[in-house]
Short mmCIF file of N, CA, C and O in Angstrom, two decimals:
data_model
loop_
_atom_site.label_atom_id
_atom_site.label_comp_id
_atom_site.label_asym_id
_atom_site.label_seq_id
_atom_site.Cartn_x
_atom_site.Cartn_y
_atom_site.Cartn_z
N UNK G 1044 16.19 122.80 169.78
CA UNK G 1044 16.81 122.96 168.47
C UNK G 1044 16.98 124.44 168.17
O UNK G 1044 16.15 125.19 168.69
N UNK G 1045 18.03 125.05 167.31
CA UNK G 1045 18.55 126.07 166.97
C UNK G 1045 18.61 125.93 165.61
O UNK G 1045 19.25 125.05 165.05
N UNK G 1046 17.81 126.95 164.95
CA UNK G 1046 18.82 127.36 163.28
C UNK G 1046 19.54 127.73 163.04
O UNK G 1046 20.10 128.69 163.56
N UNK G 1047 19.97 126.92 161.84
CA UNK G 1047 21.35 127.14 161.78
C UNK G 1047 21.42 128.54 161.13
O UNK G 1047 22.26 128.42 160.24
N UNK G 1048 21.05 129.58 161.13
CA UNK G 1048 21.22 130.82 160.71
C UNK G 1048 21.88 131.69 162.62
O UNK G 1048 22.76 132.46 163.02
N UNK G 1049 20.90 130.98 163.10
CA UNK G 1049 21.33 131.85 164.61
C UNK G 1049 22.59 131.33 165.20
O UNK G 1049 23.15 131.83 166.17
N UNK G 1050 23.06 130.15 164.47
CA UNK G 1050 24.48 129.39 164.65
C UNK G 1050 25.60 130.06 164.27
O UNK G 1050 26.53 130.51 164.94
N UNK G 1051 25.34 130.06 162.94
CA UNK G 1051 26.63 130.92 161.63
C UNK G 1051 27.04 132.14 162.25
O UNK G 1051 26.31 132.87 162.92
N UNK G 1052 28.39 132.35 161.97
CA UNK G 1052 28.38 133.99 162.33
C UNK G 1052 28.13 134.55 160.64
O UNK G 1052 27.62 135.65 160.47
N UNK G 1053 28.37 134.01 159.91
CA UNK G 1053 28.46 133.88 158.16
C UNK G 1053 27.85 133.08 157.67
O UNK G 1053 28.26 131.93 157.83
N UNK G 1054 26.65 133.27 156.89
CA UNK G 1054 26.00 132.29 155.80
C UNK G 1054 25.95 133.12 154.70
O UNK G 1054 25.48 134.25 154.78
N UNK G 1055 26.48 132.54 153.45
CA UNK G 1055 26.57 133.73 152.67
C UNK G 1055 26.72 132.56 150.83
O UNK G 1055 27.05 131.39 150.61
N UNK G 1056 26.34 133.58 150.04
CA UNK G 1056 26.47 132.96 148.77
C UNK G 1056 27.23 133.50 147.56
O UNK G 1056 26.58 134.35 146.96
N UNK G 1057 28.06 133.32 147.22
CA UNK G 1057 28.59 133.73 145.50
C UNK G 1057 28.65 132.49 144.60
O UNK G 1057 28.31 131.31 144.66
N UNK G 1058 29.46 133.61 143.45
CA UNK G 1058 29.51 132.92 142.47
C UNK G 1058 30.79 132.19 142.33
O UNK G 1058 31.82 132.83 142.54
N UNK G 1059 30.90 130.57 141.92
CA UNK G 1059 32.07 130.31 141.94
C UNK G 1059 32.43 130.08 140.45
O UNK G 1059 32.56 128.96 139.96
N UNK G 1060 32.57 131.16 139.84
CA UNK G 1060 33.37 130.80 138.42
C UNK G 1060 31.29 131.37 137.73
O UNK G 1060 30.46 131.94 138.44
N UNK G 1061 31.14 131.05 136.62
CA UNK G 1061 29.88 131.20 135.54
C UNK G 1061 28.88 130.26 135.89
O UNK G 1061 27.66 130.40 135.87
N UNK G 1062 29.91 128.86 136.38
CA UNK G 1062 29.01 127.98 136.38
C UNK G 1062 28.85 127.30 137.61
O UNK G 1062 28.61 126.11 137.41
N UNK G 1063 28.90 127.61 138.74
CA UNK G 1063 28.84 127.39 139.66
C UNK G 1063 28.36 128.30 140.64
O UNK G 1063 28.23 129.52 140.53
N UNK G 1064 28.08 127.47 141.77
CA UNK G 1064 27.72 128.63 143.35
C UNK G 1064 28.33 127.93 144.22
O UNK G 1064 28.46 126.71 144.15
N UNK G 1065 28.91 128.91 145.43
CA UNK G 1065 29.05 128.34 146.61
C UNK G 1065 28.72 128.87 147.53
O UNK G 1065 28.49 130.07 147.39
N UNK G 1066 28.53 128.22 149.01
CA UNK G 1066 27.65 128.17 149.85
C UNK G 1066 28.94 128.02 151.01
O UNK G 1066 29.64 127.01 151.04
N UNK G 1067 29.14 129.21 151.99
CA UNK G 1067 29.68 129.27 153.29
C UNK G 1067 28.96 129.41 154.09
O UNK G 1067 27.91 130.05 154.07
N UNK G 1068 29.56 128.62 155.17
CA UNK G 1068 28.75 128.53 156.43
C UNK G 1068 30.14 128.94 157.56
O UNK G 1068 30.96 128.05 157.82
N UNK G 1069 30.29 130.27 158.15
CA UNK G 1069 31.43 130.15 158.62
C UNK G 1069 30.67 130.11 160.73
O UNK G 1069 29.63 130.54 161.23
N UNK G 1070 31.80 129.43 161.25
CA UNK G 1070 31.50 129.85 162.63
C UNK G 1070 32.17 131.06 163.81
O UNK G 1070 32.97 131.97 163.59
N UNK G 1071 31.68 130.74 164.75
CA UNK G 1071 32.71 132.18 165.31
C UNK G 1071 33.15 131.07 166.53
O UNK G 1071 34.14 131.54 167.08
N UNK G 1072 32.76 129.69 167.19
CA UNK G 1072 33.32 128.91 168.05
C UNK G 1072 33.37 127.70 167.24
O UNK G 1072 32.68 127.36 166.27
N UNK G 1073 34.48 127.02 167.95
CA UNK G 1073 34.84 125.32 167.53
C UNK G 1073 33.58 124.84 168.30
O UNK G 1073 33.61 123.63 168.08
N UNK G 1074 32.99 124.97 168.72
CA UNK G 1074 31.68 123.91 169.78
C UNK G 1074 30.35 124.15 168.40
O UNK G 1074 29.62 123.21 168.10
N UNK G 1075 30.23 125.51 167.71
CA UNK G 1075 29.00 125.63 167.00
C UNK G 1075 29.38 124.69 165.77
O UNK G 1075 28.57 123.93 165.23
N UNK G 1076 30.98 124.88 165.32
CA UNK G 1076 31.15 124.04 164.25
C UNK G 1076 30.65 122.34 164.47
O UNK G 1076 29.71 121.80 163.90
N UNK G 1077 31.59 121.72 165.49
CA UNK G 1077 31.50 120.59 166.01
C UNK G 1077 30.05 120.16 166.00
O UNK G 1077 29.71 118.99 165.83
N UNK G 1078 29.02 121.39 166.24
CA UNK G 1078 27.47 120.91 166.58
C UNK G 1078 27.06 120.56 165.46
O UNK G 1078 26.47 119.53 165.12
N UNK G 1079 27.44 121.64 164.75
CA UNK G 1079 26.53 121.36 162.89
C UNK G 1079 27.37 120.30 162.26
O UNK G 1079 26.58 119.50 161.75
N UNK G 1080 28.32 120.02 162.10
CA UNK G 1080 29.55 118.79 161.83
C UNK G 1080 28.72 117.94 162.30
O UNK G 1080 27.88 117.48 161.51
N UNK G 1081 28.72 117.55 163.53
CA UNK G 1081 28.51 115.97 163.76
C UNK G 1081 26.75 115.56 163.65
O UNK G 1081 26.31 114.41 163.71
N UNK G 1082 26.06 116.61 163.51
CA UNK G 1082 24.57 116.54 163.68
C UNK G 1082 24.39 116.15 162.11
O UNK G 1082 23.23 115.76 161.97
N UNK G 1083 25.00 116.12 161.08
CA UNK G 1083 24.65 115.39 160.04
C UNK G 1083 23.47 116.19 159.21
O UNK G 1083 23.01 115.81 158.14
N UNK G 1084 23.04 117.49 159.98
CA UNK G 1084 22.03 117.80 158.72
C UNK G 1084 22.50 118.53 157.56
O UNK G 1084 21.71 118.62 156.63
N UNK G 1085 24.10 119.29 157.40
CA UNK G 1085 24.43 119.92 156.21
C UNK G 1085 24.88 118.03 155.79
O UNK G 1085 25.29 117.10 156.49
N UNK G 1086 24.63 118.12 154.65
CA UNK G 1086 24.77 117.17 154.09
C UNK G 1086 24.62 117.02 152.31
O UNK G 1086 23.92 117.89 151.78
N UNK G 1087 25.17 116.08 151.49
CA UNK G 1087 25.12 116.05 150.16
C UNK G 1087 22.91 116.24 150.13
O UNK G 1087 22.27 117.21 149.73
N UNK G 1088 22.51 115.25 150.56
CA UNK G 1088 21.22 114.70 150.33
C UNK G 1088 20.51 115.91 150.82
O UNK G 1088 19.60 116.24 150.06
N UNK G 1089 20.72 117.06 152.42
CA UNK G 1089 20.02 118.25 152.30
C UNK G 1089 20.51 118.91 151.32
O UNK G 1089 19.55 119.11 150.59
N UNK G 1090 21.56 119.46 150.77
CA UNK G 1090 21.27 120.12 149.78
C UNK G 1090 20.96 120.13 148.63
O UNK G 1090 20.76 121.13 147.95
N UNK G 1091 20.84 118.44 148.10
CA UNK G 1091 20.06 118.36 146.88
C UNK G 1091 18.59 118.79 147.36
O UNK G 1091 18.24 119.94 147.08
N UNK G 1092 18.02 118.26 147.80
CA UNK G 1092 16.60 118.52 148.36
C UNK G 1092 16.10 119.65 148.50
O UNK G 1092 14.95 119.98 148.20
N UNK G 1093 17.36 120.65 149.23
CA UNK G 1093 16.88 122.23 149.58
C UNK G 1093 17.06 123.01 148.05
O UNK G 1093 16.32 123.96 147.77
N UNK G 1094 17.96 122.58 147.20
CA UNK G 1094 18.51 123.55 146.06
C UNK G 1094 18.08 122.60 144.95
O UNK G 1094 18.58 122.84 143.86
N UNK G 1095 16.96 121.21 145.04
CA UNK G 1095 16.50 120.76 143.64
C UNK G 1095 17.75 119.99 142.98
O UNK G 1095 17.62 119.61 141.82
N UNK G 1096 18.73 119.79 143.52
CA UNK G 1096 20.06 119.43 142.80
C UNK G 1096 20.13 117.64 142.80
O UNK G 1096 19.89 116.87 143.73
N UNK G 1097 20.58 117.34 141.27
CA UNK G 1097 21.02 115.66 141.38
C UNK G 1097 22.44 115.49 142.26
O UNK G 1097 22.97 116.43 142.85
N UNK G 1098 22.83 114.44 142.24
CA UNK G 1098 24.08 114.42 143.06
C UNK G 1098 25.42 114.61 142.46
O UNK G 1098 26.53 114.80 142.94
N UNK G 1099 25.04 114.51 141.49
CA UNK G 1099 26.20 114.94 140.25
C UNK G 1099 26.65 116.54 140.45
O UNK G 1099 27.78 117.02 140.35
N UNK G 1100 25.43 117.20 140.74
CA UNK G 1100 25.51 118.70 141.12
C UNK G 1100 26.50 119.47 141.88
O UNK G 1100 27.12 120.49 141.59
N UNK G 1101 26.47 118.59 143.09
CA UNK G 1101 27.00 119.37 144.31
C UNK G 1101 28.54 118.90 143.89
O UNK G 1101 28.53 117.69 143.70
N UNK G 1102 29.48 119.30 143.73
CA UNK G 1102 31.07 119.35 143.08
C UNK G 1102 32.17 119.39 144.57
O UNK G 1102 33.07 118.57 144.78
N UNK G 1103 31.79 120.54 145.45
CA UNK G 1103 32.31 120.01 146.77
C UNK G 1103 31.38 119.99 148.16
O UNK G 1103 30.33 120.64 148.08
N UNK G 1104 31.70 119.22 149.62
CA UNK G 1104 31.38 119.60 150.55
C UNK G 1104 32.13 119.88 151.43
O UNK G 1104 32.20 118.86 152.11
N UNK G 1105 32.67 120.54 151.82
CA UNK G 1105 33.67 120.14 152.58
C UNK G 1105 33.77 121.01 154.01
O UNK G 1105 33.35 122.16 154.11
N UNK G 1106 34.44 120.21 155.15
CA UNK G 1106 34.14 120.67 156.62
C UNK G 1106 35.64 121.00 157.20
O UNK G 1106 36.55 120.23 157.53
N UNK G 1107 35.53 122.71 157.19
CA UNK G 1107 37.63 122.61 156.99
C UNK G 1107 37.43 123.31 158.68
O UNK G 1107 37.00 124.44 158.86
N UNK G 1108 37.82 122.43 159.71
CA UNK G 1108 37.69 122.95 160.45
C UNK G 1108 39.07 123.88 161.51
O UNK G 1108 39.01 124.26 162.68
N UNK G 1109 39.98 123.97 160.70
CA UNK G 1109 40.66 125.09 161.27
C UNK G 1109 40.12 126.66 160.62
O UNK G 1109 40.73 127.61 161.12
N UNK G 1110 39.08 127.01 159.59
CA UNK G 1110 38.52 128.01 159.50
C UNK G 1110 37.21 127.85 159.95
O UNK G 1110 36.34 128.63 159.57
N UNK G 1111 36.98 126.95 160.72
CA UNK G 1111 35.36 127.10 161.07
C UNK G 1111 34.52 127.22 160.43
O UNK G 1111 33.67 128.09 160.57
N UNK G 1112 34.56 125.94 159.14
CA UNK G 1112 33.88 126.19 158.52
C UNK G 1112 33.30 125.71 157.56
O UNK G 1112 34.26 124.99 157.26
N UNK G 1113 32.23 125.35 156.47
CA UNK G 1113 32.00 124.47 155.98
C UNK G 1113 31.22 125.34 154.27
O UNK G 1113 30.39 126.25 154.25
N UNK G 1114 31.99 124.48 152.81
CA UNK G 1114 32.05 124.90 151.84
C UNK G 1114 31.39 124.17 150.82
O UNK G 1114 32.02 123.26 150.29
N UNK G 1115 29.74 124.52 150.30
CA UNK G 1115 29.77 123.26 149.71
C UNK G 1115 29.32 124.58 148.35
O UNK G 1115 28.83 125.71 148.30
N UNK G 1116 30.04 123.21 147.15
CA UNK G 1116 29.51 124.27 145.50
C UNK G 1116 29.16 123.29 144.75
O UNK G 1116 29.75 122.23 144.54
N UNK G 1117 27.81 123.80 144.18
CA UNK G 1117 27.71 123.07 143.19
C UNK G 1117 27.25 123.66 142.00
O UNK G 1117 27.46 124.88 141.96
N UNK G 1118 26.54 123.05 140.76
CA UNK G 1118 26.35 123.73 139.52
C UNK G 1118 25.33 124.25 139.14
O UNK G 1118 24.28 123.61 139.20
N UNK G 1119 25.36 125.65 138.60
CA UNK G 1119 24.44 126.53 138.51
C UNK G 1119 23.24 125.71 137.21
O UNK G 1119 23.70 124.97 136.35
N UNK G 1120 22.30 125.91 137.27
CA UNK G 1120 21.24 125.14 136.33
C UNK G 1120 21.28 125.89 134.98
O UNK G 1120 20.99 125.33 133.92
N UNK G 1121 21.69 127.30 135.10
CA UNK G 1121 21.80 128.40 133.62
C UNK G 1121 23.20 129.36 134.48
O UNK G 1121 23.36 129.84 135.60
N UNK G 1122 23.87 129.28 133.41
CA UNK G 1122 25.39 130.18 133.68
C UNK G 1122 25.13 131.47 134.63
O UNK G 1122 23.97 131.72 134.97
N UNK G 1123 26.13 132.22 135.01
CA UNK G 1123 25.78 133.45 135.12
C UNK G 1123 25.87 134.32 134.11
O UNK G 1123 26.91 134.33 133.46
N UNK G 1124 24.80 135.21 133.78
CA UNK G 1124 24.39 136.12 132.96
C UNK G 1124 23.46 136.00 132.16
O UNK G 1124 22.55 136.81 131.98
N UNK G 1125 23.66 134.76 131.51
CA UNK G 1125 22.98 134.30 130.40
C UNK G 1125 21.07 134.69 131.00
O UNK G 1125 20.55 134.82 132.11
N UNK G 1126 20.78 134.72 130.21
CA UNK G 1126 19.35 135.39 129.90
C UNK G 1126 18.63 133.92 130.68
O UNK G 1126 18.80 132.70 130.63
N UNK G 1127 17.81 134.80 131.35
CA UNK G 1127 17.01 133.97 132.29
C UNK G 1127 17.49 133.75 133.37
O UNK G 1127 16.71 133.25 134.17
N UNK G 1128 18.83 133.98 133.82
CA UNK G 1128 19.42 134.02 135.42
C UNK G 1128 19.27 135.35 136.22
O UNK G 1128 19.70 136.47 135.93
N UNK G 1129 18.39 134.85 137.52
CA UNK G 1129 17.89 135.99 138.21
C UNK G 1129 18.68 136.24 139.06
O UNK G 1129 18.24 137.20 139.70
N UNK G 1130 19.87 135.84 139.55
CA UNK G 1130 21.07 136.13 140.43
C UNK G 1130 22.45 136.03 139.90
O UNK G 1130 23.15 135.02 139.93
N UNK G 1131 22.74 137.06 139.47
CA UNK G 1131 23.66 136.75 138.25
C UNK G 1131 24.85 136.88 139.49
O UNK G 1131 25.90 136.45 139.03
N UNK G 1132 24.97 137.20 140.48
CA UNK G 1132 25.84 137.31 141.33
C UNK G 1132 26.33 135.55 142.25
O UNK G 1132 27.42 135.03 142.52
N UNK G 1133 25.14 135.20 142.42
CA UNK G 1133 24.73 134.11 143.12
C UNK G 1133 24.76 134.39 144.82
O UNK G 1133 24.85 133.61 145.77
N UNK G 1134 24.63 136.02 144.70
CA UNK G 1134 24.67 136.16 146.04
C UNK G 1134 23.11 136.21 146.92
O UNK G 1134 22.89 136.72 148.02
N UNK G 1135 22.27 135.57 146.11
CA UNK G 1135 20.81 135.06 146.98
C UNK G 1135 20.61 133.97 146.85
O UNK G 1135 19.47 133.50 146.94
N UNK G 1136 21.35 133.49 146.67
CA UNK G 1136 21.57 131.27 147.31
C UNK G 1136 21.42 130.87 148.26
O UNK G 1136 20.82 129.79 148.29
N UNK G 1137 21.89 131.51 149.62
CA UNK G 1137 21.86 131.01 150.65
C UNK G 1137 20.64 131.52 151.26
O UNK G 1137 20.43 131.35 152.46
N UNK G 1138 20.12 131.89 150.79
CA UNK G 1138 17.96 131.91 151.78
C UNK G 1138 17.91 130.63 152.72
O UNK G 1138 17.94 130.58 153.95
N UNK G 1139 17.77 129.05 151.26
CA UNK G 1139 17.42 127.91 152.16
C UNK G 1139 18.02 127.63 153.16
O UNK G 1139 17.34 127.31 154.14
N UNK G 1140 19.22 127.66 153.26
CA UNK G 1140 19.96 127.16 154.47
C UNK G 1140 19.43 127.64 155.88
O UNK G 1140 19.47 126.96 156.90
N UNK G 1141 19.05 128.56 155.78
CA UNK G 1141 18.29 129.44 156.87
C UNK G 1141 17.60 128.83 158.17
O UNK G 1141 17.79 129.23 159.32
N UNK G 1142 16.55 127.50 157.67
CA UNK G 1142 15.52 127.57 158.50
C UNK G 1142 15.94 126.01 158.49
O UNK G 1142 14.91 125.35 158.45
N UNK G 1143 17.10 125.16 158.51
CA UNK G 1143 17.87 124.15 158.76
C UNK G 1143 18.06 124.38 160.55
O UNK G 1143 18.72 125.24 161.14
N UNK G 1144 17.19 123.22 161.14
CA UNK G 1144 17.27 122.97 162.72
C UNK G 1144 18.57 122.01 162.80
O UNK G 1144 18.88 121.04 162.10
N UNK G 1145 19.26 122.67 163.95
CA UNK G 1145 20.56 121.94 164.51
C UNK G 1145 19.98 121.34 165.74
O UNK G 1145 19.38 122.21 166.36
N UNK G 1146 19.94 120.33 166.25
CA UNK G 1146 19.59 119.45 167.27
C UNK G 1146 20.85 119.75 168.67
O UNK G 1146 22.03 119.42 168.74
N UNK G 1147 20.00 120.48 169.62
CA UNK G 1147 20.82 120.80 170.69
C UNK G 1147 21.62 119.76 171.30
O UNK G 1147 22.38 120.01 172.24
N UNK G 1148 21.48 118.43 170.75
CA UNK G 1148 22.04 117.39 171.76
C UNK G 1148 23.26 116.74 170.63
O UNK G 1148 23.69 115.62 170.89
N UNK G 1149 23.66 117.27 169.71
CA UNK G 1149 24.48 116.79 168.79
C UNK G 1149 25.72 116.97 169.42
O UNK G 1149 26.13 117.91 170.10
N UNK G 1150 26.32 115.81 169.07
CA UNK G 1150 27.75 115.80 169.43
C UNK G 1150 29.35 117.06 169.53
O UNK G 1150 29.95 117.60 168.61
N UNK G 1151 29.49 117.10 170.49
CA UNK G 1151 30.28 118.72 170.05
C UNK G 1151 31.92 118.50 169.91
O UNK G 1151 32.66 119.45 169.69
N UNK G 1152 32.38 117.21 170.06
CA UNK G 1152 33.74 116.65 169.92
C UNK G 1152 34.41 116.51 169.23
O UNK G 1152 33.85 115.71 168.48
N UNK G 1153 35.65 116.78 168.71
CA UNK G 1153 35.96 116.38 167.54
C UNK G 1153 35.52 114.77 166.84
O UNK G 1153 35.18 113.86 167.60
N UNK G 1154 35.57 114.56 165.41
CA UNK G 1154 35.66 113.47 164.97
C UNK G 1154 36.61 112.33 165.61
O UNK G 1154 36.29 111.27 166.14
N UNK G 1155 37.63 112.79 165.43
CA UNK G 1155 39.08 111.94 165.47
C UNK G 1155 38.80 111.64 167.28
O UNK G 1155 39.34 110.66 167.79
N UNK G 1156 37.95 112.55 168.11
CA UNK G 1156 37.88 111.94 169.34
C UNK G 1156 36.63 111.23 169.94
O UNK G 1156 36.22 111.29 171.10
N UNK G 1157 36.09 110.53 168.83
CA UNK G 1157 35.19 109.08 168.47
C UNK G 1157 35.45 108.27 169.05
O UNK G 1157 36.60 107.92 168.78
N UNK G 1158 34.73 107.34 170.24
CA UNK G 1158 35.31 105.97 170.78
C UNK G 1158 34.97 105.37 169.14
O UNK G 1158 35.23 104.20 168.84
#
């Protein structure tokens, strides 16, 4: 197994709008994407778990793979700025994702080339 930090060529966090964050995961090969894609651990249910979030939270996930790459945002718990937000940027979000194991034996194929 590999983390997915030593995967990414890009893991990175902003702000999407006051009330939101988002979370890139970009790759630098179609085989690293394909690995983390089909291995199922970025997922709605890890990132409630890793970021405390209901499911109502997470707003997109999405796996766009002609940029290599995968976008998920969801809603900030206190706006940005507002008193009591310690990342008013939201650019220290992506810590958890970090220490997320990719399973060396995960599928590296496209979807669409599924028996």
């Amino acid at each position: 197994m590999e983390k997915l930090i030593d995967l990414a060529a890009v893991l990175r966090s902003k702000n999407s709008g006051p009330f939101s964050i988002t979370l890139d995961i970009l790759f630098d090969t179609s085989e690293k994407f394909w690995r983390v894609r089909n291995s199922g651990v970025i997922s709605r249910e890890t990132i409630e778990t890793l970021y405390n979030l209901n499911p109502e939270d997470i707003t997109e996930l999405v796996f766009y793979e002609k940029g290599l790459g995968i976008k998920i945002t969801f809603n900030r718990s206190i706006s940005s700025g507002t008193v009591g937000d310690r990342d008013v940027y939201g650019a220290q979000q992506h810590a958890p994702l970090f220490n997320i194991f990719v399973p060396k034996e995960a599928l590296h194929e496209r979807e669409e080339n599924k028996a």
